[in-house]
Coordinates of C-alpha atoms in Angstrom, one line a residue:
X1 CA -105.2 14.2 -203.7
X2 CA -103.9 11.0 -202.4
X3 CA -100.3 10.2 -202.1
X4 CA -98.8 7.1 -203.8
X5 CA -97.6 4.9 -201.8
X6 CA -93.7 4.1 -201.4
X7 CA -92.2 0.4 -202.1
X8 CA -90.0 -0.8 -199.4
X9 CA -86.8 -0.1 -201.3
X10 CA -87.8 3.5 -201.9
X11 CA -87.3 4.0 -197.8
X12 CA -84.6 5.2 -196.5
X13 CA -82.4 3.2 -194.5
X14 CA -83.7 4.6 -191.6
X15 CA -87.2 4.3 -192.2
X16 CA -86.8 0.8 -193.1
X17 CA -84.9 0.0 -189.5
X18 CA -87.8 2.0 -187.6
X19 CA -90.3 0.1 -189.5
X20 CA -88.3 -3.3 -188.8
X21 CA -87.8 -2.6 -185.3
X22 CA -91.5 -1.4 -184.4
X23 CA -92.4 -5.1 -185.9
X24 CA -90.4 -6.9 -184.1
X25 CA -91.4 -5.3 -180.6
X26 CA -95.4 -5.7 -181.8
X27 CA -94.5 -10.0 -182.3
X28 CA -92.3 -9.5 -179.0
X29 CA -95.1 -7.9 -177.2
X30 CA -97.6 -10.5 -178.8
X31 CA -96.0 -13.6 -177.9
X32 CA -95.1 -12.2 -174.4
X33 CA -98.8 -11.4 -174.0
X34 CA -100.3 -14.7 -175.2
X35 CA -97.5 -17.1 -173.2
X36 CA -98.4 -15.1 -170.2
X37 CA -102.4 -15.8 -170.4
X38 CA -101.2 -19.3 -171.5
X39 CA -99.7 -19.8 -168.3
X40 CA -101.5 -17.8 -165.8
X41 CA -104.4 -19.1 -164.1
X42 CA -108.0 -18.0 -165.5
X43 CA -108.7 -16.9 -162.0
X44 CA -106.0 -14.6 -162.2
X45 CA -106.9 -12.4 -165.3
X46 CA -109.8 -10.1 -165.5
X47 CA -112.1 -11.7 -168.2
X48 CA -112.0 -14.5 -170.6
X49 CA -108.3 -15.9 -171.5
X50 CA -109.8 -16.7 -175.1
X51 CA -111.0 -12.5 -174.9
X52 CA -107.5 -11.4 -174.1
X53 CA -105.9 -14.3 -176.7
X54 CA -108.0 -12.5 -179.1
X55 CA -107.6 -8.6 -178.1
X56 CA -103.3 -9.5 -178.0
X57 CA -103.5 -9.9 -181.7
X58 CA -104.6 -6.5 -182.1
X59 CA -101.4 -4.5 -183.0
X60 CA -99.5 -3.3 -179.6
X61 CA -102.7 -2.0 -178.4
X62 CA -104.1 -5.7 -177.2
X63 CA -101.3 -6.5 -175.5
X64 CA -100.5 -4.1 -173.7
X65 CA -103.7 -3.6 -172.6
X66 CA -103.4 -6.8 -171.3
X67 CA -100.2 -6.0 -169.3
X68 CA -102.1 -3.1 -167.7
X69 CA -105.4 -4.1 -167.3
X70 CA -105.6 -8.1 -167.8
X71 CA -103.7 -9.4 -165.0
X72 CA -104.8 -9.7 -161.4
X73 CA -101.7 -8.6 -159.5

């Protein structure tokens, strides 16, 4: 049996604040990711820069598999 599924008002005011915050890290994370391969040079990242552009818009996963595995250090 499938559960329905809440509208945003019928979250409490906490879950609403953990859903809030977790979005805002994911777009922090996101633009941190992509400003980083922006400015980098393509000899310092391991791959393509339009790869890892692409793979940071995948939620928190692509970027911070970037941060750990993208960057030459």
């Amino acid at each position: 049996m499938m559960k329905k599924r809440k509208r945003w008002s019928e979250l409490t005011p906490l879950q609403q604040s953990g859903i809030m915050i977790l979005t805002i890290l994911q777009i922090l994370l996101l633009i941190a990711a992509l400003w980083d391969i922006h400015l980098r040079p393509a000899d310092q990242i391991n791959g393509s820069k339009t790869g890892w552009t692409l793979l940071s818009f995948v939620n928190f996963i692509g970027p911070l598999a970037y941060f750990a595995f993208g960057r030459n250090r």
